[in-house]
mmCIF file of C-alpha atoms in Angstrom:
data_model
loop_
_atom_site.group_PDB
_atom_site.id
_atom_site.type_symbol
_atom_site.label_atom_id
_atom_site.label_comp_id
_atom_site.label_asym_id
_atom_site.label_seq_id
_atom_site.Cartn_x
_atom_site.Cartn_y
_atom_site.Cartn_z
ATOM 1 C CA MET A 268 1.121 -61.363 105.340
ATOM 2 C CA ARG A 269 3.206 -58.975 103.342
ATOM 3 C CA LYS A 270 3.811 -61.626 100.719
ATOM 4 C CA LYS A 271 0.078 -62.267 100.439
ATOM 5 C CA ALA A 272 -0.582 -58.559 99.950
ATOM 6 C CA GLN A 273 2.116 -58.405 97.294
ATOM 7 C CA ILE A 274 0.602 -61.368 95.456
ATOM 8 C CA GLN A 275 -2.824 -59.744 95.563
ATOM 9 C CA ASN A 276 -1.365 -56.512 94.228
ATOM 10 C CA MET A 277 0.305 -58.390 91.374
ATOM 11 C CA GLU A 278 -2.974 -60.107 90.549
ATOM 12 C CA THR A 279 -4.816 -56.792 90.433
ATOM 13 C CA ILE A 280 -2.158 -55.164 88.271
ATOM 14 C CA THR A 281 -2.110 -58.137 85.884
ATOM 15 C CA VAL A 282 -5.870 -58.085 85.518
ATOM 16 C CA VAL A 283 -5.902 -54.338 84.879
ATOM 17 C CA ILE A 284 -3.157 -54.721 82.239
ATOM 18 C CA ILE A 285 -5.070 -57.506 80.508
ATOM 19 C CA ILE A 286 -8.255 -55.429 80.506
ATOM 20 C CA ILE A 287 -6.352 -52.482 78.994
ATOM 21 C CA ILE A 288 -4.918 -54.769 76.302
ATOM 22 C CA LEU A 289 -8.412 -56.057 75.478
ATOM 23 C CA ILE A 290 -9.727 -52.488 75.224
ATOM 24 C CA VAL A 291 -6.882 -51.515 72.892
ATOM 25 C CA ILE A 292 -7.535 -54.581 70.686
ATOM 26 C CA GLY A 293 -11.217 -53.651 70.614
ATOM 27 C CA VAL A 294 -10.455 -50.070 69.576
ATOM 28 C CA ILE A 295 -8.131 -51.239 66.781
ATOM 29 C CA TYR A 296 -10.756 -53.713 65.539
ATOM 30 C CA ALA A 297 -13.490 -51.056 65.606
ATOM 31 C CA SER A 298 -11.387 -48.598 63.628
ATOM 32 C CA ASN A 299 -10.663 -51.270 60.994
ATOM 33 C CA GLN A 300 -14.381 -51.978 60.704
ATOM 34 C CA ARG A 301 -15.052 -48.268 60.258
ATOM 35 C CA ARG A 302 -12.483 -48.040 57.483
ATOM 36 C CA SER A 303 -13.958 -51.007 55.592
ATOM 37 C CA SER A 304 -17.498 -49.639 55.966
ATOM 38 C CA LEU A 305 -16.358 -46.348 54.412
ATOM 39 C CA GLU A 306 -14.950 -48.310 51.476
ATOM 40 C CA GLU A 307 -18.249 -50.194 51.155
ATOM 41 C CA GLU A 308 -20.135 -46.911 51.173
ATOM 42 C CA ARG A 309 -17.910 -45.575 48.389
ATOM 43 C CA GLN A 310 -18.541 -48.700 46.333
ATOM 44 C CA ARG A 311 -22.274 -48.459 46.969
ATOM 45 C CA VAL A 312 -22.313 -44.911 45.635
ATOM 46 C CA GLN A 313 -20.450 -45.995 42.504
ATOM 47 C CA ASP A 314 -22.791 -48.930 41.949
ATOM 48 C CA LEU A 315 -25.764 -46.564 42.213
ATOM 49 C CA GLU A 316 -24.072 -44.218 39.739
ATOM 50 C CA ALA A 317 -23.723 -47.070 37.219
ATOM 51 C CA MET A 318 -27.385 -47.957 37.653
ATOM 52 C CA LYS A 319 -28.359 -44.293 37.251
ATOM 53 C CA VAL A 320 -26.423 -43.892 33.986
ATOM 54 C CA ALA A 321 -27.882 -47.128 32.594
ATOM 55 C CA THR A 322 -31.427 -46.104 33.485
ATOM 56 C CA ASN A 323 -30.967 -42.552 32.153
ATOM 57 C CA THR A 324 -29.634 -43.846 28.867
ATOM 58 C CA LEU A 325 -32.609 -46.096 28.333
ATOM 59 C CA ASN A 326 -34.965 -43.242 29.208
ATOM 60 C CA LEU A 327 -33.501 -40.786 26.693
ATOM 61 C CA GLU A 328 -36.333 -39.586 24.482
ATOM 62 C CA PHE A 329 -34.053 -38.880 21.552
ATOM 63 C CA VAL A 330 -32.917 -42.498 21.161
ATOM 64 C CA LYS A 331 -36.158 -44.324 21.741
ATOM 65 C CA CYS A 332 -38.167 -45.826 18.924
ATOM 66 C CA SER A 333 -41.414 -44.073 18.208
ATOM 67 C CA GLU A 334 -44.433 -45.143 16.234
ATOM 68 C CA ALA A 335 -47.384 -42.810 15.900
ATOM 69 C CA GLU A 336 -45.824 -40.681 18.665
ATOM 70 C CA ALA A 337 -45.813 -43.587 21.088
ATOM 71 C CA VAL A 338 -42.366 -44.399 22.481
ATOM 72 C CA SER A 339 -41.162 -47.751 23.663
ATOM 73 C CA ASP A 340 -39.171 -48.389 26.800
ATOM 74 C CA ILE A 341 -37.065 -51.201 25.467
ATOM 75 C CA CYS A 342 -36.553 -50.147 21.865
ATOM 76 C CA ILE A 343 -33.979 -47.712 20.536
ATOM 77 C CA ASP A 344 -33.789 -46.410 17.019
ATOM 78 C CA TYR A 345 -30.803 -47.491 14.944
ATOM 79 C CA PHE A 346 -30.363 -44.212 13.069
ATOM 80 C CA LYS A 347 -30.904 -42.101 16.182
ATOM 81 C CA ILE A 348 -28.161 -43.855 18.108
ATOM 82 C CA LYS A 349 -25.773 -43.591 15.175
ATOM 83 C CA ALA A 350 -26.450 -39.861 15.029
ATOM 84 C CA LEU A 351 -26.072 -39.580 18.804
ATOM 85 C CA GLY A 352 -22.714 -41.316 18.625
ATOM 86 C CA GLU A 353 -21.507 -38.829 16.025
ATOM 87 C CA GLN A 354 -22.835 -35.821 17.923
ATOM 88 C CA SER A 355 -21.307 -36.868 21.232
ATOM 89 C CA GLU A 356 -17.849 -36.788 19.663
ATOM 90 C CA LEU A 357 -18.107 -33.122 18.702
ATOM 91 C CA ASP A 358 -16.239 -30.684 20.953
ATOM 92 C CA LYS A 359 -19.176 -28.301 21.173
ATOM 93 C CA ASN A 360 -21.401 -31.036 22.653
ATOM 94 C CA ILE A 361 -18.949 -32.514 25.159
ATOM 95 C CA PHE A 362 -20.209 -30.467 28.089
ATOM 96 C CA PHE A 363 -23.832 -31.435 27.477
ATOM 97 C CA PHE A 364 -23.150 -35.150 27.180
ATOM 98 C CA ASN A 365 -20.714 -35.141 30.060
ATOM 99 C CA SER A 366 -23.352 -33.614 32.310
ATOM 100 C CA LEU A 367 -25.757 -36.324 31.142
ATOM 101 C CA PHE A 368 -23.531 -39.366 31.323
ATOM 102 C CA GLY A 369 -20.610 -38.405 33.562
ATOM 103 C CA ASP A 370 -17.443 -40.490 33.435
ATOM 104 C CA SER A 371 -18.878 -43.363 31.519
ATOM 105 C CA SER A 372 -18.851 -45.270 28.282
ATOM 106 C CA ILE A 373 -22.057 -46.366 26.542
ATOM 107 C CA LYS A 374 -21.957 -48.845 23.695
ATOM 108 C CA VAL A 375 -24.575 -50.811 21.852
ATOM 109 C CA ASN A 376 -23.600 -54.156 20.417
ATOM 110 C CA ILE A 377 -26.128 -55.067 17.727
ATOM 111 C CA LEU A 378 -26.227 -58.832 17.293
ATOM 112 C CA LYS A 379 -27.081 -58.958 13.616
ATOM 113 C CA ASN A 380 -25.905 -62.555 13.412
ATOM 114 C CA ILE A 381 -29.027 -63.595 15.311
ATOM 115 C CA SER A 382 -31.510 -61.846 13.058
ATOM 116 C CA LEU A 383 -29.921 -61.880 9.653
ATOM 117 C CA ASP A 384 -26.725 -63.905 9.744
ATOM 118 C CA GLN A 385 -24.750 -60.701 9.243
ATOM 119 C CA GLU A 386 -21.753 -59.380 11.105
ATOM 120 C CA ASN A 387 -22.488 -57.754 14.438
ATOM 121 C CA GLU A 388 -22.198 -53.991 14.691
ATOM 122 C CA ASN A 389 -20.904 -51.925 17.593
ATOM 123 C CA ILE A 390 -22.064 -48.347 18.054
ATOM 124 C CA THR A 391 -20.487 -46.106 20.665
ATOM 125 C CA LEU A 392 -23.023 -43.612 21.968
ATOM 126 C CA PHE A 393 -20.684 -41.887 24.375
ATOM 127 C CA GLU A 394 -17.142 -42.403 25.583
ATOM 128 C CA VAL A 395 -14.928 -40.485 27.936
ATOM 129 C CA PRO A 396 -11.259 -41.115 27.143
ATOM 130 C CA ILE A 397 -10.066 -42.224 30.556
ATOM 131 C CA GLU A 398 -7.031 -44.397 30.982
ATOM 132 C CA ASN A 399 -5.907 -46.560 33.868
ATOM 133 C CA LYS A 400 -9.215 -46.476 35.686
ATOM 134 C CA THR A 401 -11.342 -49.423 36.698
ATOM 135 C CA SER A 402 -14.969 -49.490 35.645
ATOM 136 C CA ILE A 403 -18.274 -51.111 36.554
ATOM 137 C CA THR A 404 -20.163 -52.436 33.549
ATOM 138 C CA THR A 405 -23.845 -53.232 33.212
ATOM 139 C CA ARG A 406 -25.214 -55.120 30.191
ATOM 140 C CA ILE A 407 -28.870 -54.837 29.305
ATOM 141 C CA PRO A 408 -30.774 -56.359 26.360
ATOM 142 C CA VAL A 409 -32.537 -53.867 24.107
ATOM 143 C CA THR A 410 -34.239 -53.889 20.710
ATOM 144 C CA VAL A 411 -32.587 -51.777 18.013
ATOM 145 C CA LYS A 412 -35.071 -50.914 15.325
ATOM 146 C CA ASP A 413 -34.048 -50.256 11.740
ATOM 147 C CA ALA A 414 -37.132 -48.365 10.625
ATOM 148 C CA VAL A 415 -36.046 -48.275 6.979
ATOM 149 C CA ARG A 416 -35.826 -52.035 6.581
ATOM 150 C CA ASP A 417 -38.425 -52.674 9.322
ATOM 151 C CA ILE A 418 -36.124 -55.029 11.205
ATOM 152 C CA ASN A 419 -35.764 -55.290 14.975
ATOM 153 C CA PHE A 420 -32.321 -56.392 16.023
ATOM 154 C CA PHE A 421 -31.434 -58.006 19.329
ATOM 155 C CA ALA A 422 -28.780 -55.846 20.987
ATOM 156 C CA ILE A 423 -26.886 -55.464 24.225
ATOM 157 C CA MET A 424 -26.341 -52.032 25.708
ATOM 158 C CA GLU A 425 -23.121 -51.868 27.753
ATOM 159 C CA VAL A 426 -22.809 -49.030 30.205
ATOM 160 C CA SER A 427 -19.428 -48.712 31.919
ATOM 161 C CA VAL A 428 -18.997 -46.215 34.719
ATOM 162 C CA PHE A 429 -15.418 -45.385 35.600
ATOM 163 C CA ARG A 430 -14.245 -45.288 39.230
ATOM 164 C CA MET B 105 -9.519 -64.347 93.609
ATOM 165 C CA GLU B 106 -12.537 -62.137 93.030
ATOM 166 C CA ILE B 107 -10.512 -60.035 90.616
ATOM 167 C CA VAL B 108 -9.603 -63.151 88.640
ATOM 168 C CA GLY B 109 -13.285 -63.925 88.367
ATOM 169 C CA LEU B 110 -13.908 -60.400 87.067
ATOM 170 C CA LEU B 111 -11.155 -60.911 84.526
ATOM 171 C CA VAL B 112 -12.708 -64.161 83.315
ATOM 172 C CA ILE B 113 -16.076 -62.422 82.855
ATOM 173 C CA VAL B 114 -14.489 -59.530 80.955
ATOM 174 C CA ILE B 115 -12.632 -61.969 78.681
ATOM 175 C CA LEU B 116 -15.799 -63.962 78.014
ATOM 176 C CA ILE B 117 -17.807 -60.830 77.157
ATOM 177 C CA THR B 118 -15.037 -59.602 74.861
ATOM 178 C CA LEU B 119 -14.875 -62.944 73.062
ATOM 179 C CA ILE B 120 -18.655 -62.977 72.598
ATOM 180 C CA ILE B 121 -18.576 -59.462 71.128
ATOM 181 C CA PHE B 122 -15.689 -60.292 68.799
ATOM 182 C CA PHE B 123 -17.287 -63.488 67.516
ATOM 183 C CA SER B 124 -20.658 -61.834 66.952
ATOM 184 C CA LEU B 125 -19.032 -58.946 65.066
ATOM 185 C CA ALA B 126 -16.977 -61.372 63.012
ATOM 186 C CA PHE B 127 -20.090 -63.398 62.207
ATOM 187 C CA MET B 128 -22.051 -60.295 61.163
ATOM 188 C CA SER B 129 -19.288 -58.902 58.968
ATOM 189 C CA GLY B 130 -18.694 -62.347 57.460
ATOM 190 C CA MET B 131 -22.220 -62.494 56.015
ATOM 191 C CA PRO B 132 -22.094 -62.151 52.260
ATOM 192 C CA ASP B 133 -22.926 -58.687 50.986
ATOM 193 C CA GLU B 134 -25.426 -58.621 48.189
ATOM 194 C CA ASP B 135 -23.825 -57.438 44.994
ATOM 195 C CA ARG B 136 -26.145 -54.540 44.251
ATOM 196 C CA LEU B 137 -25.100 -54.142 40.669
ATOM 197 C CA THR B 138 -25.457 -57.849 39.872
ATOM 198 C CA VAL B 139 -28.934 -57.910 41.424
ATOM 199 C CA PHE B 140 -29.929 -54.813 39.422
ATOM 200 C CA GLN B 141 -28.439 -56.188 36.245
ATOM 201 C CA ASP B 142 -30.028 -59.622 36.640
ATOM 202 C CA ALA B 143 -33.408 -58.072 37.395
ATOM 203 C CA ARG B 144 -33.137 -55.672 34.480
ATOM 204 C CA ILE B 145 -32.015 -58.385 32.091
ATOM 205 C CA ALA B 146 -34.715 -60.806 33.177
ATOM 206 C CA ASN B 147 -37.375 -58.090 33.092
ATOM 207 C CA GLN B 148 -36.492 -56.893 29.601
ATOM 208 C CA LEU B 149 -35.349 -60.103 27.994
ATOM 209 C CA GLY B 150 -38.848 -61.455 27.323
ATOM 210 C CA PRO B 151 -40.219 -58.350 25.550
ATOM 211 C CA VAL B 152 -36.952 -57.805 23.639
ATOM 212 C CA ILE B 153 -36.870 -61.410 22.457
ATOM 213 C CA THR B 154 -40.464 -61.383 21.242
ATOM 214 C CA GLU B 155 -39.905 -58.259 19.155
ATOM 215 C CA THR B 156 -36.691 -59.476 17.502
ATOM 216 C CA THR B 157 -36.860 -60.150 13.791
ATOM 217 C CA VAL B 158 -35.277 -63.303 12.401
ATOM 218 C CA GLU B 159 -34.691 -64.467 8.869
ATOM 219 C CA CYS B 160 -37.010 -67.195 7.707
ATOM 220 C CA GLY B 161 -36.195 -68.185 4.175
ATOM 221 C CA SER B 162 -36.899 -65.217 1.945
ATOM 222 C CA ARG B 163 -38.849 -63.230 4.534
ATOM 223 C CA ASN B 164 -38.342 -61.828 8.004
ATOM 224 C CA ILE B 165 -40.634 -62.668 10.898
ATOM 225 C CA LYS B 166 -40.724 -61.788 14.565
ATOM 226 C CA VAL B 167 -39.880 -64.288 17.278
ATOM 227 C CA ASN B 168 -43.381 -63.979 18.765
ATOM 228 C CA GLU B 169 -44.770 -65.337 15.493
ATOM 229 C CA LEU B 170 -42.413 -68.304 15.751
ATOM 230 C CA ILE B 171 -43.597 -68.889 19.314
ATOM 231 C CA ARG B 172 -47.254 -68.797 18.291
ATOM 232 C CA ASP B 173 -46.630 -71.170 15.419
ATOM 233 C CA CYS B 174 -44.550 -73.551 17.499
ATOM 234 C CA ALA B 175 -47.244 -73.564 20.200
ATOM 235 C CA GLY B 176 -49.987 -74.216 17.691
ATOM 236 C CA PRO B 177 -50.419 -74.977 14.008
ATOM 237 C CA ASN B 178 -46.727 -75.576 13.166
ATOM 238 C CA GLU B 179 -47.159 -74.279 9.641
ATOM 239 C CA ILE B 180 -44.135 -72.015 9.294
ATOM 240 C CA MET B 181 -41.082 -73.515 7.597
ATOM 241 C CA CYS B 182 -37.798 -71.593 7.360
ATOM 242 C CA LEU B 183 -35.992 -73.351 4.521
ATOM 243 C CA SER B 184 -35.739 -76.900 5.922
ATOM 244 C CA GLN B 185 -36.385 -76.055 9.563
ATOM 245 C CA ASN B 186 -39.725 -75.781 11.346
ATOM 246 C CA SER B 187 -40.621 -72.882 13.617
ATOM 247 C CA CYS B 188 -39.725 -74.755 16.825
ATOM 248 C CA THR B 189 -36.190 -75.529 15.620
ATOM 249 C CA VAL B 190 -35.564 -71.965 14.489
ATOM 250 C CA LEU B 191 -37.042 -70.684 17.754
ATOM 251 C CA ASN B 192 -34.833 -72.881 19.932
ATOM 252 C CA ASN B 193 -31.688 -71.998 17.972
ATOM 253 C CA THR B 194 -32.462 -68.294 18.175
ATOM 254 C CA LEU B 195 -33.281 -68.373 21.882
ATOM 255 C CA GLU B 196 -30.128 -70.287 22.687
ATOM 256 C CA LYS B 197 -28.004 -67.591 21.026
ATOM 257 C CA MET B 198 -29.840 -64.776 22.776
ATOM 258 C CA ILE B 199 -29.683 -66.367 26.219
ATOM 259 C CA LYS B 200 -25.994 -67.091 25.821
ATOM 260 C CA GLU B 201 -25.359 -63.430 25.021
ATOM 261 C CA THR B 202 -27.360 -61.961 27.887
ATOM 262 C CA LEU B 203 -27.630 -64.166 30.931
ATOM 263 C CA HIS B 204 -24.416 -64.232 32.931
ATOM 264 C CA LYS B 205 -22.615 -67.559 32.820
ATOM 265 C CA ASP B 206 -22.601 -67.760 36.629
ATOM 266 C CA LEU B 207 -26.297 -66.982 36.887
ATOM 267 C CA GLU B 208 -28.701 -69.780 37.740
ATOM 268 C CA TYR B 209 -31.832 -69.333 35.682
ATOM 269 C CA SER B 210 -34.767 -71.047 34.093
ATOM 270 C CA PHE B 211 -36.071 -69.834 30.737
ATOM 271 C CA THR B 212 -39.263 -71.530 29.626
ATOM 272 C CA ILE B 213 -42.068 -70.874 27.186
ATOM 273 C CA LYS B 214 -45.286 -72.545 28.204
ATOM 274 C CA LYS B 215 -48.826 -72.909 26.935
ATOM 275 C CA ILE B 216 -50.928 -71.906 29.918
ATOM 276 C CA ASN B 217 -54.085 -73.905 29.279
ATOM 277 C CA GLU B 218 -52.316 -77.151 28.548
ATOM 278 C CA ASP B 219 -49.339 -76.588 30.878
ATOM 279 C CA GLU B 220 -47.136 -77.712 28.017
ATOM 280 C CA LEU B 221 -43.515 -76.627 27.701
ATOM 281 C CA ILE B 222 -42.579 -75.336 24.271
ATOM 282 C CA THR B 223 -39.004 -74.588 25.146
ATOM 283 C CA ASN B 224 -36.893 -75.047 28.250
ATOM 284 C CA PHE B 225 -33.467 -73.702 29.116
ATOM 285 C CA THR B 226 -32.762 -74.368 32.775
ATOM 286 C CA THR B 227 -29.411 -74.430 34.546
ATOM 287 C CA GLN B 228 -28.647 -77.157 37.080
ATOM 288 C CA GLY B 229 -28.739 -74.879 40.090
ATOM 289 C CA CYS B 230 -32.202 -73.676 39.219
ATOM 290 C CA VAL B 231 -33.986 -77.019 39.352
ATOM 291 C CA ASN B 232 -35.037 -76.694 43.007
ATOM 292 C CA PRO B 233 -34.070 -73.200 44.086
ATOM 293 C CA ARG B 234 -34.555 -71.879 47.612
ATOM 294 C CA ARG B 235 -35.595 -68.506 46.319
ATOM 295 C CA TYR B 236 -36.249 -67.052 42.892
ATOM 296 C CA ASP B 237 -37.708 -64.055 41.090
ATOM 297 C CA THR B 238 -39.948 -64.697 38.100
ATOM 298 C CA TYR B 239 -40.496 -62.409 35.145
ATOM 299 C CA VAL B 240 -43.364 -63.204 32.819
ATOM 300 C CA THR B 241 -43.977 -62.013 29.264
ATOM 301 C CA PRO B 242 -47.405 -63.010 27.948
ATOM 302 C CA ILE B 243 -47.925 -63.797 24.275
ATOM 303 C CA VAL B 244 -51.415 -63.650 22.927
ATOM 304 C CA SER B 245 -52.393 -66.144 20.294
ATOM 305 C CA ARG B 246 -55.603 -67.614 18.963
ATOM 306 C CA ILE B 247 -54.796 -71.058 20.330
ATOM 307 C CA GLY B 248 -54.630 -69.710 23.878
ATOM 308 C CA PRO B 249 -52.245 -67.748 26.103
ATOM 309 C CA THR B 250 -48.570 -68.578 26.100
ATOM 310 C CA ASN B 251 -46.033 -67.179 28.537
ATOM 311 C CA ILE B 252 -42.324 -66.631 28.471
ATOM 312 C CA ASN B 253 -41.169 -67.297 32.050
ATOM 313 C CA ILE B 254 -37.728 -66.192 33.120
ATOM 314 C CA ARG B 255 -36.792 -67.291 36.588
ATOM 315 C CA VAL B 256 -33.656 -65.930 38.193
ATOM 316 C CA CYS B 257 -32.702 -68.302 40.978
ATOM 317 C CA ASN B 258 -30.761 -67.846 44.206
#
C-alpha cells in the first residue's frame, strides 16, 4: 500500500517537473520570437526610410524637368542635378540637405552609351561620408534631360540609405 | 494513471503550439524594398524608355518614334539598321541595366488591334506565372494603339 502511494507520488512529481520544463521551454521560445520581431521592426523602419528618401528625391521641384511651367514626374534636368551636386557639398548647405536626405547617398548614373555611344556619366547629388556602415540601395530608372542639346538620356538613380 | 493522461494531453498541446508557431514564422517575409523597387521600376520604365533619345545616323530620335515606325511603316533607317533592330538593341541594354537579374519579368510591345508582338523579352519563370503585376504604357500612333507591357511575375 505504502509502495503504491510512493509510486503515485513519484508519478505526480515527474509529471509536474515535465510540465514546468515545457513551460520554461515555451517562455524561452517566446522571448526569442520577441527579439527577432523587434529586429524585423527595425528593418521595416529602415526599408521605409529608404523608400521615403527615394520618393522625396524624385519629387524635388528643383531637379525636375520643366517645359512651359509643367513639371514631369520621371524627368530630371541635367544641369539642375549638376548644380545640386555642387551645392550639396558646400558646408553652409549641409544642414539643409541633411534634413532633406538624412544619412543617405544619392547618385545618378547617366547611361550615355545607350543614347549616343558616349561614356556614361555619374553625378552625385548628395553623399554623407559614412564609413563601415551597411546600406540599403534602391535603383530607379529616370530620364535626364539635357535641355541645351535637347537630348533625353536614360539614367538610373541610386539611393542608398545607411543603417 | 490519470495524471499520466494529463501529461500526454499537455505534451500534445505544447507540440501543436510549437509546430504552428514554427510554421507561421517559417513563412517567407515579403521583401518590402524589393517589392517597392520592382513596382517603381516597372511603373516608370515604360515612360522613361519612350522618352529616351537615341542616335540614328546623323540625327537623334526618341524611342517612341522607333516603336511607331517598327509597328507600322518601317521607313526609318539608322545607318544600315532598320527601326526594329535599333529598337531591340536599345531595349535590351535598358532592360539589362534596370530589371534585377533575379527578377522574373515579361517586357513586350504589342499592337493592340492586331495583337501582334513587336518585341518580346520574357524570362523563363514568367511564361506561366501564378501571380503577376502588369504596368502598361500606351503609345499613340496613326496606325493604331500600341502598348508597352511590363509584367513583373511572382
